[in-house]
Amino acid sequence: MSFANLGLSEAIVRAVTERGYTTPTPIQAQAIPAVLSGGDLLAGAQTGTGKTAGFVLPILQRLSQEPRPAAAHGKAPIRALVLTPTRELAAQVEESVREYGKHLRLHSMVMFGGVNINPQMQKLRGQIDILVATPGRLLDHVQQKTVDLAHVEILVLDEADRMLDMGFIRDIKKILALLPKKRQNLLFSATFSDEIKALADGLLDKPALIEVARRNATADTVAQKVYPVDRDKKRQLLTHLIQEKQWFQVLVFTRTKHGANRLAEQLLKDGITAMAIHGNKSQAARTRALAEFKTGKLQVLVATDIAARGIDITELPHVVNYELPNVPEDYVHRIGRTGRAGCEGEAVSLVCVDEHKFLADIERLIKRKLPREVVPGFEPDPNARPEPIQLRSQEHRPGGGRGHGQAGSRTGSQPAGRPGSKPALGGGRSGPAGPKPAAAKPSSMHRSGGRNR
Ligand code: AMP
């Protein structure tokens, strides 16, 4: 199987070859012909499967074959619209569009919140064939009448489950109402809740169904281990492991933004180059941290779950759960960052007595018990008593924007079960979904709190 066999043009195959890909991944092998055929698509695939090229390549092909409609009212017609939940994912998707489309004469743009809107307005006056956007900021442009969505031929909802988790459903519906009725719709989601199914039912017309193996914790390329340790020894243990094992490129997860900052500062004091990325950091700071991490200049990147979504680092050798996530599915997402594309990866978790319940939830989800290894000198106190875990400074989580008090509502020691936790595609629901705080909020409130505008 080659990219040329899938019906892609020479210019696209050349760009892909220059990127170093020789064989399409399973999602690409299935999605590319399906999208080229012009029909709708429902794809179950998460980050790491090559899904981005799975939709970007055939979109480039389709748009490059068809004439561009004439500009109306001085605004260039947007021909393909890709919606993503986070700024990072939007930036990476658009980067892929540019890279794979570098031998074509198509123009793309990325649009997200948290940055000055004026340069975006300026750019929208030029020619834009493919727009990659987060929903909130796109609606800002709609309101300002600086974007024309009346000519969209292809719509992609990327990581649709995350978009719903983050409370973007109202924004998505508003955007759908602005698009032409006749268009091609592609929906990508790692999980399939009833809510996603309802969205797909309303959106897709006789879609092709594609499902690729869920990246999960049983991936045998990822070695997983638990280091039991006392809560106040975690930082020393992490430094010890990094130095002893000579780890480079370590992605470390904390539960909170505050915890990420503090840990990065402490690691720096230990002589380990580290930076924290999370939603409070400027886009420029995040981009810089990621670039330095990728080149190896930065040894450790400390991230929260939300900030890490969409981070594309291939062949990441080490993922550390400095704190276990209170949402077991996040563990699977986290360790999915390592051991990609057949490379060996290692995912270790530093677990203190407070987190035993989280660990049990994770092991139940992945259906296996993780091996424990006590590091000499870091033996946990057998008499330690668990303390409630503070989730107060947690980043924007499912169902709400900043300022909803939603993170606060999840504060406390009840560890498991977030609103809207999703079963895997094909998996049964484990129970009724919890309440969705943001869905009940007026949209204006929700949008004023959105972090991706
Ligand atoms: P994605 O799931 O789209 O985030 O892609 C995951 C990673 O796989 C990215 O780093 C891509 O650059 C890489 N990738 C995508 N397609 C291929 C391919 N056909 N061969 C090798 N690597 C790929």
XYZ file of C-alpha atoms and ligand atoms in Angstrom:
476
model
C 0.000 0.000 0.000
C 1.365 3.412 -0.948
C 0.000 6.945 -0.907
C -0.066 7.004 -4.711
C -2.281 3.888 -4.707
C -4.843 5.758 -2.668
C -5.534 8.128 -5.531
C -3.516 11.102 -4.334
C -1.869 13.412 -6.837
C 1.854 13.504 -7.480
C 2.269 16.873 -5.725
C 0.691 15.521 -2.541
C 2.548 12.210 -2.623
C 5.784 14.142 -3.065
C 5.097 16.294 0.013
C 4.257 13.213 2.061
C 7.410 11.444 0.900
C 9.470 14.494 1.770
C 7.933 14.366 5.235
C 9.363 10.859 5.475
C 6.197 8.764 5.295
C 6.355 5.714 3.111
C 3.223 3.789 4.030
C -0.211 5.081 4.941
C -1.338 4.267 8.474
C -4.564 2.176 8.782
C -6.760 5.237 9.287
C -5.181 6.917 6.272
C -5.633 3.833 4.106
C -9.339 3.857 4.898
C -10.120 7.552 5.275
C -8.341 8.896 2.196
C -10.395 6.983 -0.418
C -13.579 7.604 1.588
C -13.011 11.371 1.662
C -11.928 11.456 -1.982
C -15.221 9.836 -2.915
C -16.986 12.934 -1.596
C -19.149 11.233 1.017
C -19.484 11.890 4.733
C -17.262 10.096 7.204
C -17.474 9.028 10.815
C -14.061 7.996 12.065
C -13.088 6.584 15.415
C -9.458 7.477 15.820
C -7.394 9.347 18.316
C -4.192 11.347 18.179
C -1.222 9.245 17.234
C -2.978 7.202 14.565
C -2.124 9.563 11.706
C -5.705 10.836 11.527
C -4.657 14.372 10.618
C -3.123 13.350 7.301
C -6.139 11.051 6.932
C -8.355 14.052 6.331
C -5.865 16.743 5.294
C -4.473 14.869 2.276
C -7.787 14.111 0.565
C -9.093 17.603 1.342
C -6.035 19.101 -0.347
C -6.613 16.812 -3.284
C -10.273 17.699 -3.641
C -9.764 21.430 -3.330
C -6.805 21.503 -5.694
C -8.854 19.743 -8.372
C -11.809 22.089 -8.230
C -11.881 25.752 -9.189
C -12.006 28.280 -6.392
C -15.305 30.172 -6.225
C -15.098 33.920 -6.843
C -14.733 36.203 -3.848
C -17.953 37.871 -2.797
C -18.142 41.209 -0.948
C -14.359 41.367 -0.898
C -14.133 38.271 1.304
C -12.335 35.180 0.109
C -14.530 32.100 0.277
C -13.488 29.517 2.871
C -13.740 26.125 1.148
C -12.794 23.754 3.942
C -13.340 24.386 7.638
C -11.644 22.304 10.326
C -12.848 22.818 13.897
C -10.659 21.658 16.760
C -11.056 21.855 20.529
C -7.691 23.423 21.367
C -5.314 26.018 20.045
C -2.453 23.517 19.976
C -4.383 21.080 17.860
C -5.533 23.863 15.534
C -1.944 25.033 15.090
C -0.707 21.518 14.400
C -3.447 20.695 11.932
C -2.783 23.889 10.014
C 0.927 23.175 10.047
C 0.131 19.803 8.456
C -2.036 21.524 5.848
C 0.868 23.785 4.937
C 3.380 20.981 4.906
C 1.344 18.504 2.855
C 0.087 21.260 0.587
C 3.431 22.888 -0.032
C 3.468 21.910 -3.726
C -0.087 23.118 -4.277
C -1.504 26.578 -4.675
C -3.906 26.466 -1.765
C -3.952 28.881 1.148
C -4.640 28.058 4.758
C -5.057 29.882 8.019
C -5.214 28.989 11.681
C -7.509 30.915 13.994
C -7.799 30.657 17.760
C -8.471 32.834 20.754
C -6.075 34.186 23.319
C -4.273 36.238 20.690
C -4.973 39.600 19.059
C -7.873 39.342 16.607
C -6.646 42.102 14.256
C -3.946 40.156 12.407
C -6.543 37.423 11.844
C -8.945 39.954 10.368
C -6.184 41.208 8.131
C -5.360 37.704 6.976
C -9.006 36.928 6.247
C -8.990 39.658 3.604
C -6.665 37.501 1.544
C -7.269 34.153 -0.009
C -8.037 31.347 2.448
C -9.073 27.948 1.118
C -8.688 25.979 4.336
C -9.468 27.474 7.716
C -8.523 25.637 10.905
C -10.227 27.200 13.902
C -11.351 26.780 17.455
C -15.099 27.452 17.693
C -15.181 30.492 19.992
C -12.860 32.679 17.980
C -14.500 31.662 14.742
C -17.800 32.919 16.122
C -16.123 36.180 17.092
C -15.189 36.622 13.443
C -18.685 35.682 12.358
C -20.030 38.375 14.635
C -17.588 40.904 13.234
C -18.550 39.765 9.736
C -14.920 39.186 8.883
C -15.332 35.602 7.753
C -17.501 34.135 5.031
C -18.635 30.566 5.649
C -21.224 30.474 2.878
C -18.953 28.539 0.509
C -17.663 25.806 2.814
C -17.563 22.576 0.835
C -15.961 20.388 3.470
C -16.380 20.499 7.242
C -14.176 18.566 9.664
C -14.919 18.199 13.359
C -11.624 16.991 14.785
C -11.604 15.457 18.256
C -15.343 16.022 18.385
C -15.615 14.263 21.740
C -13.218 16.747 23.303
C -15.124 19.630 21.791
C -18.298 18.388 23.435
C -16.447 17.730 26.695
C -15.250 21.301 26.644
C -18.748 22.641 26.203
C -18.503 23.702 22.570
C -21.741 22.108 21.406
C -23.692 25.376 21.230
C -20.885 27.056 19.345
C -20.673 24.134 16.926
C -24.411 24.282 16.299
C -24.233 27.997 15.629
C -21.422 27.425 13.147
C -23.280 24.560 11.429
C -26.222 26.875 10.879
C -23.984 29.221 8.889
C -22.702 26.609 6.463
C -24.238 25.706 3.127
C -26.588 22.732 3.350
C -24.762 20.809 0.665
C -21.313 19.927 1.879
C -19.118 17.038 2.916
C -18.863 16.362 6.646
C -16.097 14.468 8.409
C -16.319 13.712 12.105
C -13.357 12.372 14.045
C -13.724 11.253 17.617
C -11.768 8.988 19.941
C -14.881 7.977 21.846
C -18.538 7.577 20.966
C -20.929 8.710 23.656
C -24.637 9.119 23.081
C -23.978 12.828 22.643
C -21.483 12.224 19.849
C -23.869 9.778 18.224
C -26.627 12.392 18.356
C -24.315 14.970 16.789
C -23.267 12.505 14.094
C -26.884 11.543 13.370
C -27.849 15.162 12.823
C -24.771 16.020 10.810
C -23.774 13.097 8.657
C -25.478 11.677 5.620
C -24.885 7.944 5.128
C -21.349 8.236 6.435
C -18.569 5.770 5.771
C -17.628 4.281 9.140
C -14.010 3.819 10.029
C -12.619 2.652 13.280
C -9.001 2.052 14.035
C -7.619 0.399 17.086
C -7.876 2.626 20.074
C -4.473 3.520 21.382
C -4.685 2.163 24.804
C -2.640 1.195 27.705
C -2.273 -2.352 26.523
C -0.181 -1.176 23.564
C 2.805 -3.434 23.990
C 5.197 -0.741 22.825
C 4.569 1.136 26.060
C 6.159 -0.224 29.213
C 4.170 0.917 32.208
C 5.237 0.999 35.795
C 4.087 2.394 39.106
C 6.543 3.791 41.634
C 4.864 3.899 45.040
C 6.230 6.890 46.967
C 5.255 9.298 49.740
C 3.583 12.472 48.526
C 6.363 14.735 49.780
C 9.094 12.616 48.180
C 7.743 12.703 44.654
C 9.882 15.547 43.440
C 13.113 13.991 44.754
C 12.141 10.667 43.212
C 11.477 12.287 39.849
C 14.852 14.044 39.886
C 16.504 10.786 40.956
C 14.881 8.822 38.112
C 15.709 11.437 35.473
C 19.331 11.657 36.570
C 19.883 7.979 37.366
C 18.291 6.688 34.171
C 19.557 9.584 32.067
C 16.134 10.321 30.667
C 15.864 13.013 28.040
C 12.647 14.369 26.551
C 10.412 13.622 29.497
C 6.805 14.715 29.362
C 5.579 15.056 32.942
C 1.916 15.373 33.808
C 0.503 17.189 36.787
C -3.143 17.628 37.653
C -3.058 21.382 38.081
C -1.518 24.428 36.458
C -0.125 25.545 39.778
C 1.427 22.125 40.322
C 2.988 22.253 36.834
C 4.586 25.644 37.527
C 5.891 24.608 40.912
C 7.355 21.366 39.655
C 9.095 23.033 36.700
C 10.667 25.553 39.101
C 11.815 22.819 41.451
C 13.335 20.760 38.656
C 15.237 23.821 37.468
C 16.672 24.169 40.982
C 17.771 20.535 40.688
C 19.671 21.423 37.517
C 17.173 19.882 35.091
C 15.943 22.116 32.270
C 12.175 22.179 32.600
C 9.242 24.322 31.542
C 5.546 24.185 32.276
C 2.856 24.550 29.644
C -0.774 25.126 30.440
C -3.724 27.263 29.500
C -2.528 30.308 31.461
C 0.634 30.604 29.413
C 0.660 32.759 26.333
C 0.545 31.003 23.001
C 4.046 32.275 22.266
C 5.394 30.779 25.492
C 3.755 27.442 24.763
C 5.047 27.335 21.215
C 8.554 28.176 22.400
C 8.503 25.523 25.137
C 7.291 22.906 22.691
C 9.905 23.823 20.092
C 12.716 23.650 22.638
C 11.421 20.351 23.938
C 11.270 18.875 20.456
C 14.836 19.881 19.673
C 16.067 18.454 22.967
C 17.120 21.814 24.398
C 14.538 21.376 27.092
C 14.761 18.095 28.973
C 11.422 18.142 30.741
C 8.076 19.547 29.724
C 5.544 19.695 32.534
C 1.966 19.761 31.292
C -1.601 19.491 32.424
C -3.934 17.165 30.541
C -5.690 19.931 28.672
C -2.465 21.647 27.610
C -1.036 18.366 26.388
C -3.978 17.613 24.142
C -2.861 17.764 20.583
C 0.829 17.995 21.387
C 2.417 16.120 18.568
C 5.759 14.704 19.542
C 6.604 11.485 17.854
C 8.666 8.800 19.458
C 8.521 10.414 22.864
C 10.558 8.078 25.049
C 9.249 8.939 28.529
C 5.959 9.966 29.995
C 5.741 10.490 33.742
C 2.522 10.762 35.657
C 3.782 12.908 38.480
C 0.212 12.913 39.668
C -2.356 10.437 38.460
C -5.324 11.951 36.642
C -8.638 11.831 38.465
C -10.228 10.866 35.146
C -8.983 7.385 34.212
C -9.370 7.971 30.452
C -6.817 10.763 30.740
C -4.241 8.168 31.777
C -4.753 6.427 28.437
C -4.425 9.731 26.580
C -1.284 10.582 28.509
C 0.541 7.356 27.884
C -0.580 7.476 24.249
C 2.112 10.146 23.889
C 4.834 7.576 24.065
C 5.761 4.487 22.116
C 4.334 5.845 18.890
C 4.877 4.404 15.472
C 6.460 1.238 16.773
C 8.982 2.980 19.027
C 9.613 1.770 22.519
C 8.132 4.036 25.120
C 7.992 4.103 28.857
C 5.219 5.472 31.017
C 5.777 5.635 34.736
C 3.485 6.844 37.476
C 4.569 8.210 40.841
C 1.751 7.183 43.124
C 1.228 8.224 46.735
C -1.318 6.945 49.217
C -3.812 9.676 48.269
C -4.048 8.310 44.747
C -4.787 4.645 45.363
C -8.377 5.102 44.302
C -7.294 6.794 41.035
C -4.898 3.931 40.378
C -7.630 1.356 40.980
C -9.914 3.215 38.537
C -7.171 3.249 35.893
C -6.386 -0.420 36.319
C -10.069 -1.227 36.012
C -10.276 0.779 32.774
C -7.198 -0.759 31.160
C -8.067 -4.179 32.543
C -4.670 -4.936 33.950
C -2.668 -4.437 37.076
C 0.393 -2.262 36.626
C 3.690 -3.537 38.004
C 4.955 -1.733 41.131
C 8.581 -0.985 41.829
C 9.806 0.569 45.036
C 12.990 2.588 44.573
C 15.466 2.048 47.431
C 15.545 5.184 49.553
C 11.981 6.098 48.502
C 10.043 3.373 50.303
C 6.562 4.699 51.124
C 5.553 4.959 54.763
C 3.204 1.999 55.351
C 1.314 3.980 58.000
C 0.666 7.034 55.820
C -2.981 8.131 55.752
C -4.597 9.364 52.550
C -5.463 13.042 52.317
C -8.087 14.563 50.036
C -6.724 15.775 46.739
C -7.275 19.406 45.817
C -8.312 19.856 42.247
C -9.092 23.529 42.667
C -6.608 24.996 40.247
C -7.497 22.430 37.657
C -7.686 23.752 34.147
C -10.794 24.118 32.065
C -12.429 20.738 32.170
C -15.400 19.110 30.539
C -18.481 21.152 30.326
C -17.381 24.603 31.286
C -15.283 27.605 30.597
C -13.053 29.504 32.962
C -15.040 31.435 35.443
C -17.854 28.944 35.683
C -16.675 27.810 39.037
C -16.880 24.422 37.455
C -13.390 23.429 38.458
C -14.255 24.400 41.988
C -17.337 22.250 41.877
C -15.112 19.291 41.243
C -12.845 20.182 44.118
C -12.556 17.708 46.850
C -11.731 14.147 47.363
C -14.265 12.426 45.185
C -11.827 11.103 42.672
C -13.535 9.369 39.849
C -16.198 9.985 37.274
C -16.311 13.239 35.417
C -19.371 14.507 33.731
C -19.475 12.977 30.334
C -16.734 10.366 30.728
C -16.818 8.456 27.518
C -16.615 4.799 26.785
C -14.426 3.709 23.924
C -15.938 3.340 20.505
C -17.932 0.177 20.513
C -17.778 -0.047 24.274
C -20.944 0.007 26.300
C -21.789 2.898 28.498
C -20.800 2.232 32.024
C -23.627 4.283 33.385
C -25.670 7.372 32.791
C -23.659 10.457 31.987
C -23.413 13.013 34.717
C -24.728 16.527 34.496
C -23.190 18.900 32.004
C -22.803 22.196 33.753
C -21.946 24.270 30.711
C -24.686 22.883 28.546
C -27.149 24.441 30.925
C -25.450 27.828 30.875
C -26.440 30.591 28.546
C -24.182 30.460 25.584
C -22.863 33.966 26.032
C -21.612 33.090 29.483
C -20.077 29.955 28.260
C -18.373 31.661 25.413
C -17.034 34.473 27.491
C -15.271 31.857 29.550
C -13.980 29.680 26.722
C -10.236 29.333 26.660
C -9.899 28.891 22.926
C -11.441 32.014 21.636
P -1.880 12.299 14.223
O -2.618 11.109 14.720
O -2.468 12.891 13.012
O -1.669 13.308 15.333
O -0.410 11.815 13.778
C 0.461 11.202 14.672
C 1.897 11.244 14.208
O 2.130 10.278 13.179
C 2.334 12.568 13.632
O 3.576 12.900 14.192
C 2.500 12.343 12.156
O 3.537 13.163 11.669
C 2.861 10.869 12.105
N 2.393 10.221 10.865
C 1.234 10.468 10.207
N 1.117 9.678 9.130
C 2.224 8.897 9.087
C 2.686 7.872 8.198
N 1.974 7.479 7.150
N 3.855 7.298 8.472
C 4.582 7.672 9.546
N 4.206 8.627 10.429
C 3.033 9.245 10.214
